[in-house]
Short mmCIF file of N, CA and C and ligand atoms in Angstrom, two decimals:
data_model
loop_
_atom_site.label_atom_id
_atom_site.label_comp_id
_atom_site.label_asym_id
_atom_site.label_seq_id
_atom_site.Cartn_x
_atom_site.Cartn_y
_atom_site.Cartn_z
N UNK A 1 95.38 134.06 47.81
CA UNK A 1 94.01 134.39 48.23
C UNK A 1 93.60 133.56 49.45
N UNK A 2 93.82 132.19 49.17
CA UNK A 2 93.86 131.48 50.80
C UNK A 2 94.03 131.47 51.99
N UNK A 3 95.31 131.82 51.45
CA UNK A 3 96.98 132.18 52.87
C UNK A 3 96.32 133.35 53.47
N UNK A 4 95.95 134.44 52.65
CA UNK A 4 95.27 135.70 53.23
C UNK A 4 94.38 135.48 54.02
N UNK A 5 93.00 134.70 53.22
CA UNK A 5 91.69 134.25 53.96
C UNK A 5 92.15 134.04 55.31
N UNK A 6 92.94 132.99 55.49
CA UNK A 6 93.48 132.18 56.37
C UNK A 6 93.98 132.97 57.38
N UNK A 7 94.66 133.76 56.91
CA UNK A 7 95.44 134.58 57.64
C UNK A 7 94.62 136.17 58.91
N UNK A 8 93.36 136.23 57.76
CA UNK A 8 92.28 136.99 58.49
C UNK A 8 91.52 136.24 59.59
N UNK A 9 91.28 135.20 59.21
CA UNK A 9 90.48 134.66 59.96
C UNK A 9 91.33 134.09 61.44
N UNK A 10 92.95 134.12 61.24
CA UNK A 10 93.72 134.31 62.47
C UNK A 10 93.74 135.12 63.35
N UNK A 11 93.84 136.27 62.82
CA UNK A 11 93.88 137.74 63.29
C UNK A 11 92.48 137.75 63.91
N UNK A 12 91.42 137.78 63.25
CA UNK A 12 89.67 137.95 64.02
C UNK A 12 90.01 136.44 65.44
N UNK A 13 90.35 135.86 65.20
CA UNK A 13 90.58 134.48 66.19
C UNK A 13 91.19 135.29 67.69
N UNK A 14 92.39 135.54 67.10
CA UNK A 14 93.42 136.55 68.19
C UNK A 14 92.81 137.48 69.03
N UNK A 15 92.14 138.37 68.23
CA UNK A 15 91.55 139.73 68.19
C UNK A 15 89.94 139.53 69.58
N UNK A 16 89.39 138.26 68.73
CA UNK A 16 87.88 137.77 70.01
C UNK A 16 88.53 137.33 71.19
N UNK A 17 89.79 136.28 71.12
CA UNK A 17 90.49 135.47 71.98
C UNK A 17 90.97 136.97 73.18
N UNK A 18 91.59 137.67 72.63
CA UNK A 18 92.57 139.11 73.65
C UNK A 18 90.97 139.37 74.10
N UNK A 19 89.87 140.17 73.40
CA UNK A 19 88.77 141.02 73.97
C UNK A 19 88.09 140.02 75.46
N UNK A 20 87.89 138.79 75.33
CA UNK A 20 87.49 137.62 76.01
C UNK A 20 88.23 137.59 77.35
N UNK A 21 89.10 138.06 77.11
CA UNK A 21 90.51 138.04 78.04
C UNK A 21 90.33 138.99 79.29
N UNK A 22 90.21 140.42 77.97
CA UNK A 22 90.18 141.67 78.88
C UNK A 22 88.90 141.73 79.63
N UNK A 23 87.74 141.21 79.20
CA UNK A 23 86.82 140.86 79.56
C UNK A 23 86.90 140.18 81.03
N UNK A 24 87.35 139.03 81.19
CA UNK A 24 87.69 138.30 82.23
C UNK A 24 88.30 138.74 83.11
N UNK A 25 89.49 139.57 82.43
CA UNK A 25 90.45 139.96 83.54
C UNK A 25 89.47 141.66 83.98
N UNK A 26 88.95 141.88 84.29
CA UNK A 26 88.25 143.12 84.15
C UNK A 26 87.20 142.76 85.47
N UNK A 27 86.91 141.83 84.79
CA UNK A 27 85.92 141.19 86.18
C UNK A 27 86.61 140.63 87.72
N UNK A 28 87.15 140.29 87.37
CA UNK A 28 88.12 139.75 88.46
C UNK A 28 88.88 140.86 89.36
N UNK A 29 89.27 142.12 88.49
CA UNK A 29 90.03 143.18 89.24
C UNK A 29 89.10 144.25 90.00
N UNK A 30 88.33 143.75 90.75
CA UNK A 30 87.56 144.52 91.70
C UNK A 30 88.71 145.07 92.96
N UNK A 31 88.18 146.14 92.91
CA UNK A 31 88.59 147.18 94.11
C UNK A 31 89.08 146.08 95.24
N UNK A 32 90.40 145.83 95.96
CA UNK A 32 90.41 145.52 97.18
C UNK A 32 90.94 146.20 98.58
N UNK A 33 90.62 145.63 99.44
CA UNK A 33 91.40 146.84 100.42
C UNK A 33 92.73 146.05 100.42
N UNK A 34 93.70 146.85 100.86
CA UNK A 34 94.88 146.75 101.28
C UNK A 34 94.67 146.46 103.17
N UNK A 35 95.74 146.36 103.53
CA UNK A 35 96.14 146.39 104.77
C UNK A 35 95.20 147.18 105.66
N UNK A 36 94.39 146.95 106.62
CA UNK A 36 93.66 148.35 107.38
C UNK A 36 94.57 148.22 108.99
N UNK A 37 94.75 147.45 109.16
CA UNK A 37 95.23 147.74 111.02
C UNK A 37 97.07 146.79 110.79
N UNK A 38 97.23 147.64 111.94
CA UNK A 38 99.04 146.77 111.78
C UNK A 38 98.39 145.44 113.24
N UNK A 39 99.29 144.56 112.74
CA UNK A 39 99.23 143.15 112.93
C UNK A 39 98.28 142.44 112.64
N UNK A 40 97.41 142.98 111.31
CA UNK A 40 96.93 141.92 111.04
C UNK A 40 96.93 142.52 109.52
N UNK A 41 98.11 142.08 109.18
CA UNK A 41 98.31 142.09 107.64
C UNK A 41 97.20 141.50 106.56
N UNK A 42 96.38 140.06 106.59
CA UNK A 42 95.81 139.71 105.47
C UNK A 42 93.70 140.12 106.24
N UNK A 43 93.94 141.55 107.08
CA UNK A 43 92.49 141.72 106.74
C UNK A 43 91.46 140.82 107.34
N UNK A 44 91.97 140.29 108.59
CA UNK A 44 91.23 139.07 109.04
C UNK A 44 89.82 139.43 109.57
N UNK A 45 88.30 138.92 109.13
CA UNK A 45 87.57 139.08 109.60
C UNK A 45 87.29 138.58 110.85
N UNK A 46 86.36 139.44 111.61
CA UNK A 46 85.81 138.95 113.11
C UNK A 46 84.80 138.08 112.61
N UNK A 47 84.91 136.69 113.22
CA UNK A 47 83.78 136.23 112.83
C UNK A 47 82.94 136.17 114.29
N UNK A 48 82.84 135.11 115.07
CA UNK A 48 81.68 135.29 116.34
C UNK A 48 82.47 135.15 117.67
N UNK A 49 81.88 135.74 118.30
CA UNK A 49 82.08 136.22 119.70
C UNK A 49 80.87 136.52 120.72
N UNK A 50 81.04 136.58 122.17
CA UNK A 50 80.05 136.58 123.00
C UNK A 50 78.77 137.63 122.72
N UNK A 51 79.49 138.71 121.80
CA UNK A 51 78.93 140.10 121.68
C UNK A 51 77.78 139.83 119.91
N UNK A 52 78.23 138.66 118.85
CA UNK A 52 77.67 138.59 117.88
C UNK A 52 79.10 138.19 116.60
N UNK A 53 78.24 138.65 115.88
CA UNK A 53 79.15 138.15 114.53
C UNK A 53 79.79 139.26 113.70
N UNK A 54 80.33 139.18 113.10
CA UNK A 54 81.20 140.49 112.36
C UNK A 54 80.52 140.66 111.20
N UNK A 55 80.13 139.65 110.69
CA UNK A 55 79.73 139.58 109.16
C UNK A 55 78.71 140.78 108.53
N UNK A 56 78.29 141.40 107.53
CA UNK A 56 77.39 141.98 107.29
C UNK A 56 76.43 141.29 106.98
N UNK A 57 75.11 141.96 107.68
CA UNK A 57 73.66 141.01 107.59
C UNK A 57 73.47 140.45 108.64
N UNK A 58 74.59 140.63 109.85
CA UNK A 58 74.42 139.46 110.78
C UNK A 58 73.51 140.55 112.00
N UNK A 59 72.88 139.67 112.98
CA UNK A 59 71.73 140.24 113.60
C UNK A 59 72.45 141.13 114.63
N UNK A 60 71.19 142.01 114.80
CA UNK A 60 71.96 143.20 115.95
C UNK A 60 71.04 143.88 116.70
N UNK A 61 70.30 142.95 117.71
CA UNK A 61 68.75 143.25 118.35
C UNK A 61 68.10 143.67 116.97
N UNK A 62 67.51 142.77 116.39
CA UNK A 62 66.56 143.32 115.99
C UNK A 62 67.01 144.01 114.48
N UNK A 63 68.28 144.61 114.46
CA UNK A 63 68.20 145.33 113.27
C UNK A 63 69.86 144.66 112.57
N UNK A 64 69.88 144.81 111.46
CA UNK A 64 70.69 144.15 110.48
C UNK A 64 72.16 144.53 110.46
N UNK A 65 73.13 144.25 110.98
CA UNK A 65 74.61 144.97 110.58
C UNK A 65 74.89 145.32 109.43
N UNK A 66 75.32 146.51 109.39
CA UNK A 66 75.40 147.11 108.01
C UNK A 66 76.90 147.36 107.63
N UNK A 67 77.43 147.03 108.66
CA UNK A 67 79.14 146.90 107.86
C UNK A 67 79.93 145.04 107.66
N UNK A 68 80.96 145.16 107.72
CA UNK A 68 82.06 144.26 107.83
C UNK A 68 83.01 144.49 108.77
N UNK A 69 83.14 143.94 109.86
CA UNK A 69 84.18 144.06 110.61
C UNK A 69 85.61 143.48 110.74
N UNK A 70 86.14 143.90 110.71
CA UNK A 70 88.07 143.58 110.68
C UNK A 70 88.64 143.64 111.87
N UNK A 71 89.55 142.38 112.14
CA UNK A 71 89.84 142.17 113.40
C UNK A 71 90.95 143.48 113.77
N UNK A 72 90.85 144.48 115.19
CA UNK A 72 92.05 145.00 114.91
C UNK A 72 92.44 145.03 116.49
N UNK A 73 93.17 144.97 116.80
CA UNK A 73 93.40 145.01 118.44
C UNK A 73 93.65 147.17 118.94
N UNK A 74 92.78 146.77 120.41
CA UNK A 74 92.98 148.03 120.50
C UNK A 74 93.94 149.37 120.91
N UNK A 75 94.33 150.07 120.34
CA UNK A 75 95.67 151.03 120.15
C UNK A 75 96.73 150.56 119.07
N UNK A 76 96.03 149.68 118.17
CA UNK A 76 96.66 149.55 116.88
C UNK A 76 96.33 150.48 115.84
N UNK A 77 97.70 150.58 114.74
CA UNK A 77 97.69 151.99 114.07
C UNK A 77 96.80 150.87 112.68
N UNK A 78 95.72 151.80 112.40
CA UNK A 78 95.03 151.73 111.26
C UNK A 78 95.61 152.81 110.32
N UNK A 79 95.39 151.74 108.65
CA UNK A 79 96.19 152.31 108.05
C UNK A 79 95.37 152.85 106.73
N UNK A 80 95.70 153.19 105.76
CA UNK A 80 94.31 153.94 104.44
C UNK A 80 95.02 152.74 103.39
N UNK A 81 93.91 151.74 103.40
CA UNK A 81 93.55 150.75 102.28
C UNK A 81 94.46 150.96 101.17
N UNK A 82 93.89 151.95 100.37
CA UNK A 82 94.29 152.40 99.23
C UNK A 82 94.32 154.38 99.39
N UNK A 83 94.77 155.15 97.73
CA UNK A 83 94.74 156.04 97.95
C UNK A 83 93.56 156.65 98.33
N UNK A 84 93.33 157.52 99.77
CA UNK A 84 91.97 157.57 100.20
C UNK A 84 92.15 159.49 100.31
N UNK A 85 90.29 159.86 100.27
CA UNK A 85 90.32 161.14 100.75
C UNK A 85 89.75 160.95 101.96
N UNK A 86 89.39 162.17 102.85
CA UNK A 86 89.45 162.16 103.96
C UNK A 86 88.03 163.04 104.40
N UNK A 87 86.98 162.80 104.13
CA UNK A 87 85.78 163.28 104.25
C UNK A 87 85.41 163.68 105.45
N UNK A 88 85.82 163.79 106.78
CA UNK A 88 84.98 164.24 107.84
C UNK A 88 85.00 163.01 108.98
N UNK A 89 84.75 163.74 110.30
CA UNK A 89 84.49 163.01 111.43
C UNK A 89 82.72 162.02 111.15
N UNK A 90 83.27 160.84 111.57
CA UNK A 90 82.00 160.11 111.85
C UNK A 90 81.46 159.70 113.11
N UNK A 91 80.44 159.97 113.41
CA UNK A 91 80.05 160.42 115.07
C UNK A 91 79.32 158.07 115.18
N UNK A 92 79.65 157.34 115.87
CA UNK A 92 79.02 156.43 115.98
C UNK A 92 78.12 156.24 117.06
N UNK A 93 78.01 156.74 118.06
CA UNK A 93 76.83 156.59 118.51
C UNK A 93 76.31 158.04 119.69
N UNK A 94 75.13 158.07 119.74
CA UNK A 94 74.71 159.22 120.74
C UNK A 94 75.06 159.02 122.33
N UNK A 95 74.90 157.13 122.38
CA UNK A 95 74.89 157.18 124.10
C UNK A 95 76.13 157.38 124.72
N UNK A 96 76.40 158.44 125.65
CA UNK A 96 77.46 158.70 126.30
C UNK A 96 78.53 157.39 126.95
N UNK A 97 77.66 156.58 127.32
CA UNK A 97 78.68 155.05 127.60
C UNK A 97 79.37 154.94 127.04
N UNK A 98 79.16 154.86 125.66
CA UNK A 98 80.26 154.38 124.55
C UNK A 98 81.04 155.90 123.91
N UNK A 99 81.34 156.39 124.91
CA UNK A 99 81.88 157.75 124.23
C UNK A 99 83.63 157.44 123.85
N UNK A 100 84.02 156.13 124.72
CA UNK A 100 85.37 155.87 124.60
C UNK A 100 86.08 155.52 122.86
N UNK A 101 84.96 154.95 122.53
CA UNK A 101 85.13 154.29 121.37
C UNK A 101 84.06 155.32 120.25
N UNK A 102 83.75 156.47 120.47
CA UNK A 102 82.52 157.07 119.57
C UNK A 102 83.32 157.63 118.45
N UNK A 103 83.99 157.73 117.28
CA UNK A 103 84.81 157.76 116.50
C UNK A 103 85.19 157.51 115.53
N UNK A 104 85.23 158.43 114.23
CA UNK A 104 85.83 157.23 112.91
C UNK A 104 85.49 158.79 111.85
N UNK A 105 85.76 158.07 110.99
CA UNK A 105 86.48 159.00 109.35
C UNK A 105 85.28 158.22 108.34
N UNK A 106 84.76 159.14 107.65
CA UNK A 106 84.24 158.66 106.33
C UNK A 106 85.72 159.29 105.35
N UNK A 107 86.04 158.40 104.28
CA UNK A 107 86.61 158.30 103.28
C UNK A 107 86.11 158.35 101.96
N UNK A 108 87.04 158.28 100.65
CA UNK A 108 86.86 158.38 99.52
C UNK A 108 88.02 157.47 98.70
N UNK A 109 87.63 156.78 97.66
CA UNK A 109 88.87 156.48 97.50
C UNK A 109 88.55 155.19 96.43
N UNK A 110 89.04 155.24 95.20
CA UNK A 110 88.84 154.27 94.27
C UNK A 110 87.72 153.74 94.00
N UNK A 111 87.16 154.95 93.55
CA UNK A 111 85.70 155.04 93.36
C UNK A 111 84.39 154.77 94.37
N UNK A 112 85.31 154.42 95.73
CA UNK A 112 84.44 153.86 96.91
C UNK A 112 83.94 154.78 97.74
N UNK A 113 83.21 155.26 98.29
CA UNK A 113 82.77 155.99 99.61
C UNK A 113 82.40 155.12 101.03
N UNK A 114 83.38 154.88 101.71
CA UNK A 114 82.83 154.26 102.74
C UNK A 114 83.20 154.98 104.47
N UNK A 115 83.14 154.13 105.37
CA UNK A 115 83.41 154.34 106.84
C UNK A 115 83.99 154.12 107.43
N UNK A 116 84.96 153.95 108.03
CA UNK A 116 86.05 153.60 109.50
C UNK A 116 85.15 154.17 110.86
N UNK A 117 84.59 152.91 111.72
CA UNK A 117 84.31 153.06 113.35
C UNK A 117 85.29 152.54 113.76
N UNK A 118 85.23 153.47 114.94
CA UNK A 118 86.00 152.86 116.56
C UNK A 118 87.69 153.23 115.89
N UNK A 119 87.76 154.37 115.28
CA UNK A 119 89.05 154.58 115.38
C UNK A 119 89.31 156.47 114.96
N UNK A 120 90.19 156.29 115.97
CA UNK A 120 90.57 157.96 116.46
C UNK A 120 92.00 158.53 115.35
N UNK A 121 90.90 159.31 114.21
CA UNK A 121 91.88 159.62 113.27
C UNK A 121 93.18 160.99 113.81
N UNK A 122 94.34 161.07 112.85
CA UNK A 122 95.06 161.79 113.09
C UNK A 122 94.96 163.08 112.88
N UNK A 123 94.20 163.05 111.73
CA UNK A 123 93.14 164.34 111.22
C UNK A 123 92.00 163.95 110.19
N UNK A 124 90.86 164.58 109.38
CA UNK A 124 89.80 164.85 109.36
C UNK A 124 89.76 165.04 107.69
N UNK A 125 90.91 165.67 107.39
CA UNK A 125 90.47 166.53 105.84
C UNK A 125 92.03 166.12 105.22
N UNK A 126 91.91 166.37 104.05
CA UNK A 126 93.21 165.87 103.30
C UNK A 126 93.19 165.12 102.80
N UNK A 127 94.40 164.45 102.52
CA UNK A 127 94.62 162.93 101.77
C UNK A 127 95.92 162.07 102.07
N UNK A 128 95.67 160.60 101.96
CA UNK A 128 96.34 159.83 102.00
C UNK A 128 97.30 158.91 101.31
N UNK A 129 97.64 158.50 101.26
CA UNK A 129 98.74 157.37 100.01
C UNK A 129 98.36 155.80 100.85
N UNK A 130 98.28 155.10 99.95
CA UNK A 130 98.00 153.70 100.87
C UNK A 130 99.07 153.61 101.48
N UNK A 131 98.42 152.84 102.64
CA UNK A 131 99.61 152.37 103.40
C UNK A 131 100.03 153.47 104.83
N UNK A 132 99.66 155.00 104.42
CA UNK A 132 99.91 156.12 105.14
C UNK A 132 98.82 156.06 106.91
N UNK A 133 99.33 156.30 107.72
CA UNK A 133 98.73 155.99 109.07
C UNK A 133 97.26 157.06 108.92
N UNK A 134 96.27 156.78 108.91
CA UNK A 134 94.88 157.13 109.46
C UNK A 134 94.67 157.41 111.10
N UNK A 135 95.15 156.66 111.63
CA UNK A 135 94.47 156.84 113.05
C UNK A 135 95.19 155.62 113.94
N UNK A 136 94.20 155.58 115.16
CA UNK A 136 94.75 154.56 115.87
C UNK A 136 93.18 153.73 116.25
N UNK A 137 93.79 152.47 116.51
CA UNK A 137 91.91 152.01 116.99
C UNK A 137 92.07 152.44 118.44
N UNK A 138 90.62 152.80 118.98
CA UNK A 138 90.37 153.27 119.91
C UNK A 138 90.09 151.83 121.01
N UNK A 139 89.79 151.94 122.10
CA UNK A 139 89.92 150.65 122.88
C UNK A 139 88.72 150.18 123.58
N UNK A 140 88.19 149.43 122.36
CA UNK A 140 87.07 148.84 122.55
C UNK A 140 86.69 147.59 123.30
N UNK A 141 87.57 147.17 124.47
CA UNK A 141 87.40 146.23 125.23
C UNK A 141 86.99 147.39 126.15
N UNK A 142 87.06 148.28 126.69
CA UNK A 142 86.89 148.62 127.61
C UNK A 142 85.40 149.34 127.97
N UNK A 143 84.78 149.25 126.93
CA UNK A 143 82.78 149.36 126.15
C UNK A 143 82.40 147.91 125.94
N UNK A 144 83.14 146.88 125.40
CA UNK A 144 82.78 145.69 124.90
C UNK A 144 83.25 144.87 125.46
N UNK A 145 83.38 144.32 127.02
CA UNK A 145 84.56 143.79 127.42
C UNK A 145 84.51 142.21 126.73
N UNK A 146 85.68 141.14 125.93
CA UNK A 146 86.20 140.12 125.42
C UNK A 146 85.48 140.23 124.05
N UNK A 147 85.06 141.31 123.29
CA UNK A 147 84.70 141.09 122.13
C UNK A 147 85.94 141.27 121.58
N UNK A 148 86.03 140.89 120.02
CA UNK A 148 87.18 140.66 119.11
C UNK A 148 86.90 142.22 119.10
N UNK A 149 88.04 142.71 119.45
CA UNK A 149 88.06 143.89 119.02
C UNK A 149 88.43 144.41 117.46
N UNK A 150 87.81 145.31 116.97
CA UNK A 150 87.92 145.65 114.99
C UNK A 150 87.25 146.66 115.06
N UNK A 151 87.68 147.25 113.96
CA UNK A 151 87.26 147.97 112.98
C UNK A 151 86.34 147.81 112.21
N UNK A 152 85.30 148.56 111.75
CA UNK A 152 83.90 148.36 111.33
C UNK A 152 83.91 148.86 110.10
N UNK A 153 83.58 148.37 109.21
CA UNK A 153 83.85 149.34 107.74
C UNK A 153 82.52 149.18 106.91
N UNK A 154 82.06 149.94 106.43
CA UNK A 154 80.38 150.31 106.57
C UNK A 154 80.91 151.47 104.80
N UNK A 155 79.99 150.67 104.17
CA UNK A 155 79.93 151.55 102.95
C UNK A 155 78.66 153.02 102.73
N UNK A 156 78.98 154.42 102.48
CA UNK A 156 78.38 155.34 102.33
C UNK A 156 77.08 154.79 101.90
N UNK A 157 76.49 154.20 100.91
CA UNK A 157 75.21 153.56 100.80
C UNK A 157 74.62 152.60 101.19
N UNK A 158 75.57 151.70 102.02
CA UNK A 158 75.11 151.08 103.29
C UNK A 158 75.01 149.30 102.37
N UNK A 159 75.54 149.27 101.18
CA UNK A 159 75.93 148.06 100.75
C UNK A 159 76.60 147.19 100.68
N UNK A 160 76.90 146.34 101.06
CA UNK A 160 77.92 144.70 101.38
C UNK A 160 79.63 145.19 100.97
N UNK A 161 80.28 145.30 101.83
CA UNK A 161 81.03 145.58 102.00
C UNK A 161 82.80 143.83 101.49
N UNK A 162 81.51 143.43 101.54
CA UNK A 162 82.91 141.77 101.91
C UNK A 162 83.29 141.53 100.64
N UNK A 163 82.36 142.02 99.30
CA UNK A 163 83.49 141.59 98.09
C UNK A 163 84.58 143.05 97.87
N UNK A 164 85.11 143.61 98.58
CA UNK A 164 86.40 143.87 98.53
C UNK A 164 87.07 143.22 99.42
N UNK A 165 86.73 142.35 100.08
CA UNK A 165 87.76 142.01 100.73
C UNK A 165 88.47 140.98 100.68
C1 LIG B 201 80.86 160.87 103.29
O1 LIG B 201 81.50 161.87 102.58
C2 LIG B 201 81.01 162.02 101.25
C3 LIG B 201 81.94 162.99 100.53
O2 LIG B 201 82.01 164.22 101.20
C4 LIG B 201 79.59 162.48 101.29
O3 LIG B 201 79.09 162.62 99.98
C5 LIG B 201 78.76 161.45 102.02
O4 LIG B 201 77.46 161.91 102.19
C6 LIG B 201 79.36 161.11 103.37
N1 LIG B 201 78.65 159.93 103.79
C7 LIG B 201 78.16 159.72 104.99
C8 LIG B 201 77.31 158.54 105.12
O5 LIG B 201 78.40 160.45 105.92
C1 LIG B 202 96.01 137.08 111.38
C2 LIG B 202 96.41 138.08 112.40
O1 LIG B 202 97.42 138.75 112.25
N1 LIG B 202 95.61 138.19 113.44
C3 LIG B 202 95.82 139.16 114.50
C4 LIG B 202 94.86 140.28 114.34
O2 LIG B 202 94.90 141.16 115.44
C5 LIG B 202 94.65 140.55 116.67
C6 LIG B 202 94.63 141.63 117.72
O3 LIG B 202 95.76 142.47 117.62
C7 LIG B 202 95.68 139.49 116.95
O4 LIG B 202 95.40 138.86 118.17
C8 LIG B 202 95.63 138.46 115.82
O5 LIG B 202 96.64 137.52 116.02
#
């Protein structure tokens, strides 16, 4: 009758100890991106430059940056994070100046909806496998001249983008 007691009260021990676990580990496994531009394998953010800061939240005359920017040099092949869909052309800005760089893909993809600026996809509709080429970055020194050139990644509801990264 003991050994049993004993023996239950192991099992309930085990049983809270594993749930505690999955718990933890559950939290921790948030969505990340993979790879977005070739040569820069670990995702490096832009941080400041003559032009401003990369960060989201960081100032932008007056109004708030609403993405995260990723360092990518320009005519580098950007690549799809994870498995992504392929939602449509994203128009970035109206003024004809910047028509060099006006460009990018809204996506889908592990439960995420977000944006790719400043890069000239290969196509528009379909789907991807991580890792599979998206586009190329378009060449944004030549609109921005000595800014870190990147990729802008801007979530569909327009929320903080940096804990995936
Ligand atoms: C991106 O595409 C999704 C899926 O088609 C759509 O629901 C969403 O409105 C688009 N987002 C933006 C900001 O264009
Ligand atoms: C860490 C890393 O690979 N950084 C590179 C990111 O891309 C720029 C532009 O291509 C390179 O200059 C960095 O060395």
């Amino acid at each position: 009758m003991t050994k049993s007691l004993a023996s239950g009260v192991k099992m309930k021990t085990a049983l809270l100890f594993t749930m505690v676990l999955i718990a933890v580990l559950s939290e921790c496994q948030s969505v990340k991106f993979g790879k977005l531009c070739s040569g820069n394998s670990s995702n490096q953010k832009r941080t400041s430059d003559s032009w401003g800061q990369g960060k989201y939240g960081a100032s932008r005359g007056g109004r708030a940056h609403q993405g995260l920017d990723i360092v990518c040099g320009d005519g580098a092949t950007v690549y799809a994070p994870f498995d992504v869909k392929l939602n449509g052309k994203v128009t970035v800005y109206t003024d004809p100046k910047k028509a060099a760089i006006n460009n990018g893909i809204n996506l889908s993809g592990e439960g995420l909806c977000f944006k790719l600026f400043y890069v000239k996809p290969d196509k528009y509709s379909g789907e991807l496998k991580k890792g599979e080429k998206i586009g190329t970055m378009l060449p944004m020194q030549s609109v921005y001249p000595g800014i870190t050139s990147h990729v802008h990644v801007q979530m569909c509801d327009k929320s903080d983008p940096t804990k995936y990264f």
